[in-house]
PDB file of C-alpha atoms in Angstrom:
ATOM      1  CA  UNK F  14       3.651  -9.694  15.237  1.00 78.00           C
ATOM      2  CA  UNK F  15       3.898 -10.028  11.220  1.00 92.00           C
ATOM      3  CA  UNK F  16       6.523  -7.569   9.695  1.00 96.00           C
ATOM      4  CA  UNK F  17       6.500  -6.052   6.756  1.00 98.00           C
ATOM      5  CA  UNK F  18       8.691  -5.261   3.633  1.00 98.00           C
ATOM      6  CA  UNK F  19       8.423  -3.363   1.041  1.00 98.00           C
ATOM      7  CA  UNK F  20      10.418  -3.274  -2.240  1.00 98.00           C
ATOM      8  CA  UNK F  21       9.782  -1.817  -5.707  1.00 98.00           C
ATOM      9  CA  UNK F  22      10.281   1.379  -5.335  1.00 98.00           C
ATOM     10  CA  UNK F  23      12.834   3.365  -7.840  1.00 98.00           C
ATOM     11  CA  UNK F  24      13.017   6.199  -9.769  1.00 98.00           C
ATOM     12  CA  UNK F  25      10.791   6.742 -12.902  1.00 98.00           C
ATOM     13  CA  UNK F  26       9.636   9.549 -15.827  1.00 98.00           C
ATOM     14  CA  UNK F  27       6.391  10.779 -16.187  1.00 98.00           C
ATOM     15  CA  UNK F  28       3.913   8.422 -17.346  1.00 98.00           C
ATOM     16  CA  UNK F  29       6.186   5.797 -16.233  1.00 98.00           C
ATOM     17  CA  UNK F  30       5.146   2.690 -13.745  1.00 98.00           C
ATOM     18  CA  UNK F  31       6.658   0.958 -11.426  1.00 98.00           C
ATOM     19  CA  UNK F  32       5.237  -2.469  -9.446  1.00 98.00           C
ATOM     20  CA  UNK F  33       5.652  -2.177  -5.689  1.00 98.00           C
ATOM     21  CA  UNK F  34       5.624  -5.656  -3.552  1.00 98.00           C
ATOM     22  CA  UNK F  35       5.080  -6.126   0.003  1.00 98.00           C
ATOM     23  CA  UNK F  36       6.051  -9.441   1.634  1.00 97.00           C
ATOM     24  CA  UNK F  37       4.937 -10.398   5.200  1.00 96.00           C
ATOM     25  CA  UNK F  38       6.744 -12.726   7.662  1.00 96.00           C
ATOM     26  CA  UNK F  39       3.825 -14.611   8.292  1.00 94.00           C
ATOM     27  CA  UNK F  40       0.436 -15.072   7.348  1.00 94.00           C
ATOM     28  CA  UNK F  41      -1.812 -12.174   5.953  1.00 94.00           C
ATOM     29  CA  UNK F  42      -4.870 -14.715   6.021  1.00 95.00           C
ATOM     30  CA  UNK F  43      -6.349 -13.209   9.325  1.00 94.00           C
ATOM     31  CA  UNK F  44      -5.443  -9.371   8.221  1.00 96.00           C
ATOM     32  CA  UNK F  45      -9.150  -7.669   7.141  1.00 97.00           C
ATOM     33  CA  UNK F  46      -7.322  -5.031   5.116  1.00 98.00           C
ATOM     34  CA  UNK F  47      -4.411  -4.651   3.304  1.00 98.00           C
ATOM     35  CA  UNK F  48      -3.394  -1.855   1.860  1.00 98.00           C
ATOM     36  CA  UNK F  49      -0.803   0.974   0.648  1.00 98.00           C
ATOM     37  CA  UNK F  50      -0.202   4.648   2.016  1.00 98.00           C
ATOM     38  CA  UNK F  51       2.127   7.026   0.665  1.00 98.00           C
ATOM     39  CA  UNK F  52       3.723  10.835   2.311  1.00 98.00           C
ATOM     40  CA  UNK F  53       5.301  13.127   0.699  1.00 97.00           C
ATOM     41  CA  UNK F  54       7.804  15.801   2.113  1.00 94.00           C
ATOM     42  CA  UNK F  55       5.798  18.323   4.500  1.00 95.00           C
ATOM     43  CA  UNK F  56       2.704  16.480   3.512  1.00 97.00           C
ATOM     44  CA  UNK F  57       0.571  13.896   5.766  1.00 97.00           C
ATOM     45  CA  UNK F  58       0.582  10.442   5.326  1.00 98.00           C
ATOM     46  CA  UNK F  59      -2.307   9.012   2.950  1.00 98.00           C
ATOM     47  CA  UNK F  60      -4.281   6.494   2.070  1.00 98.00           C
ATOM     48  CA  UNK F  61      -3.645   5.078  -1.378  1.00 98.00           C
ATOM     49  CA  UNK F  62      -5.413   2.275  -1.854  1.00 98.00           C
ATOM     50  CA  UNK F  63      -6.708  -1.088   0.343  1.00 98.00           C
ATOM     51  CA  UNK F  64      -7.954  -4.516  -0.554  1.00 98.00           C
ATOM     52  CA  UNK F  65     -10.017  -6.093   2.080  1.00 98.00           C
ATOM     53  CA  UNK F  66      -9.484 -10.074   2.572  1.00 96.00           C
ATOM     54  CA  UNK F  67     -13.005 -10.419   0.361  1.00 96.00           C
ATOM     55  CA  UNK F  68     -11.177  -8.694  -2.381  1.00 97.00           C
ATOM     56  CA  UNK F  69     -13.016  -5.301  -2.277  1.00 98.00           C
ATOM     57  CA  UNK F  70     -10.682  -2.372  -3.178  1.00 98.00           C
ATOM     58  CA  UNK F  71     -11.362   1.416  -2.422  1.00 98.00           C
ATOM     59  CA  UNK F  72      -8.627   3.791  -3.846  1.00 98.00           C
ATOM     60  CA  UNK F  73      -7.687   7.548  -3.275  1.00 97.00           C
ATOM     61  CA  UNK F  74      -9.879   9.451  -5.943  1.00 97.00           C
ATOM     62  CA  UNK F  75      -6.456  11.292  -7.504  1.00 96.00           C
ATOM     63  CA  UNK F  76      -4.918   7.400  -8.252  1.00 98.00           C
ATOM     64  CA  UNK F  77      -8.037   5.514  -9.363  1.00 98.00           C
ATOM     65  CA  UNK F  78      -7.693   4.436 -12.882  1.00 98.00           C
ATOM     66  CA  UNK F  79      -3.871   4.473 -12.847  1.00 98.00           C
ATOM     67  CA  UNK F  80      -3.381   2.210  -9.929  1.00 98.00           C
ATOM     68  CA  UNK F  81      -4.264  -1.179  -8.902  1.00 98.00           C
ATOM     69  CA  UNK F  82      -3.853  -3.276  -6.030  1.00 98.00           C
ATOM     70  CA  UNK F  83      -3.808  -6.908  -5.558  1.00 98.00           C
ATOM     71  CA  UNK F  84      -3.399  -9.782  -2.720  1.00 97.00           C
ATOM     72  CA  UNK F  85      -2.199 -13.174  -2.469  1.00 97.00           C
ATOM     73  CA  UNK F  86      -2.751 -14.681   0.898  1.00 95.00           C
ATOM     74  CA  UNK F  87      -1.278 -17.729  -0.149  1.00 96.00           C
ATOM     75  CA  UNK F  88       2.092 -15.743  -1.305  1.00 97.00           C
ATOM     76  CA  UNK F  89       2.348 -13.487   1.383  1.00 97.00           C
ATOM     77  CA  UNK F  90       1.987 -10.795  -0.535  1.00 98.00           C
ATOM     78  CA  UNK F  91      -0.023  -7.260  -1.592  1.00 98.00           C
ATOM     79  CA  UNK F  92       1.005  -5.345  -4.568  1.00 98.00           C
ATOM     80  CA  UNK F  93       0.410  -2.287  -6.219  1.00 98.00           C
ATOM     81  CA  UNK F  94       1.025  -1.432  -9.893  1.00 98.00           C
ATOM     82  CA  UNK F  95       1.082   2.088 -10.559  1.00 98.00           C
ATOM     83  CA  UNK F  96       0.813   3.042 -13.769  1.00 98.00           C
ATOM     84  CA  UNK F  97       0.894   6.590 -15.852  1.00 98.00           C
ATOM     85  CA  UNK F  98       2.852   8.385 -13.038  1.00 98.00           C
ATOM     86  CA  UNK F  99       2.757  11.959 -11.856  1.00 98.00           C
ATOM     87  CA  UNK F 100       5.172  13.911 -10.075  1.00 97.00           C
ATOM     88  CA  UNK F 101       2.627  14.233  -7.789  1.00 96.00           C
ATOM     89  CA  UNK F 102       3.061  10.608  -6.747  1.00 98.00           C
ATOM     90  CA  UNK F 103       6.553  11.196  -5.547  1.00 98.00           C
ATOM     91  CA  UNK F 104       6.499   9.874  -2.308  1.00 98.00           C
ATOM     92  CA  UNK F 105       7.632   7.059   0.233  1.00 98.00           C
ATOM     93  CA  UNK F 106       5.125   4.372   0.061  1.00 98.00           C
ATOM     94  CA  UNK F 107       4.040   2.194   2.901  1.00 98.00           C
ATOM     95  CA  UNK F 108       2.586  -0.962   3.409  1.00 98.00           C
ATOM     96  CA  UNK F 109      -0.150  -1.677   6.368  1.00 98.00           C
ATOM     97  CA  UNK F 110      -2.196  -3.509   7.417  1.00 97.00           C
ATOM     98  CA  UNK F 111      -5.571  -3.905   9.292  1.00 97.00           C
ATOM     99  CA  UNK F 112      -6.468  -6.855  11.893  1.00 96.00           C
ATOM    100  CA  UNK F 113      -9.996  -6.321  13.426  1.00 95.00           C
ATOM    101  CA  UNK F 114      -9.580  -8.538  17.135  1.00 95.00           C
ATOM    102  CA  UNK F 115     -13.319  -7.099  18.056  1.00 95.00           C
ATOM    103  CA  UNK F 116     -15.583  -4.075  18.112  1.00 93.00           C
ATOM    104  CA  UNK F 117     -13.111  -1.106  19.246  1.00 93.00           C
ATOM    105  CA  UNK F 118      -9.998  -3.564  19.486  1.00 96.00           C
ATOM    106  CA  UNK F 119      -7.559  -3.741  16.332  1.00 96.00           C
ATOM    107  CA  UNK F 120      -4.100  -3.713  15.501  1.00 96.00           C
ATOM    108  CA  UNK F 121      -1.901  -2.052  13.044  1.00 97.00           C
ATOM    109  CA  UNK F 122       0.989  -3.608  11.250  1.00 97.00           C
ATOM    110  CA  UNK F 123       3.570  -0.901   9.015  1.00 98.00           C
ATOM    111  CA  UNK F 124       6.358  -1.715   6.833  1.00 98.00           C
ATOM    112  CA  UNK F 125       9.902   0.509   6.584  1.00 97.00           C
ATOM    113  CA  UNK F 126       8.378   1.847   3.686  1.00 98.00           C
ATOM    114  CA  UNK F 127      10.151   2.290  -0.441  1.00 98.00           C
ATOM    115  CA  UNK F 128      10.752   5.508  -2.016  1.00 98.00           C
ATOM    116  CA  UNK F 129       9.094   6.610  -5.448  1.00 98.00           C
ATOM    117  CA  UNK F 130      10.485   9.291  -7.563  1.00 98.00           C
ATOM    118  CA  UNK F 131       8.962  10.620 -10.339  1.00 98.00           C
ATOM    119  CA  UNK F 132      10.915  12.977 -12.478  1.00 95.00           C
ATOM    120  CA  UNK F 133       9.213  15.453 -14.852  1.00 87.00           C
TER     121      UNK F 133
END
């Protein structure tokens, strides 16, 4: 199946950014949804943002404004710029993505993840 890699991540200051990149083996063409979750120590993993293969984009309420993500189908690629960080943000941050096969029927696809540190 396609892999995944992520790459980016890196240590910033408040109010900082940082561009992450993910790069897939093979072609994201027939993936419906790209997009990036993040977890934080003791926390859950979570949804950050996604970017459907029509180019609609739904983000996390606490990120919207400061983030933005973007796909290149041709490239291979899904990005996320994060901009005006929070220490809040601090997290590892994972790529996925979403192949709908039929009603019911999907599959998954995760990268190794990239850490983000945010220092205050």
């Amino acid at each position: 199946q396609v892999q995944l890699e992520e790459s980016g991540g890196g240590v910033v200051q408040t109010g900082g950014s940082l561009n992450l990149s993910c790069t897939a083996s093979g072609s994201i063409g027939n993936i419906n949804v790209m997009g990036w979750y993040r977890q934080a120590p003791g926390k859950a993993r979570e949804l950050v943002a996604d970017i459907s293969n029509e180019g609609a984009t739904n983000y996390v309420d606490f990120v919207k404004g400061r983030f933005t993500i973007s796909r290149d189908n041709a490239k291979k690629t899904v990005t996320l710029q994060m901009n005006s960080l929070k220490p809040e943000d601090a997290a590892v941050y994972y790529c996925n993505g979403y192949r709908v096969i039929r009603n019911g029927v999907h599959l998954t696809y995760w990268g190794q993840g990239t850490q983000v540190t945010v220092s205050s």
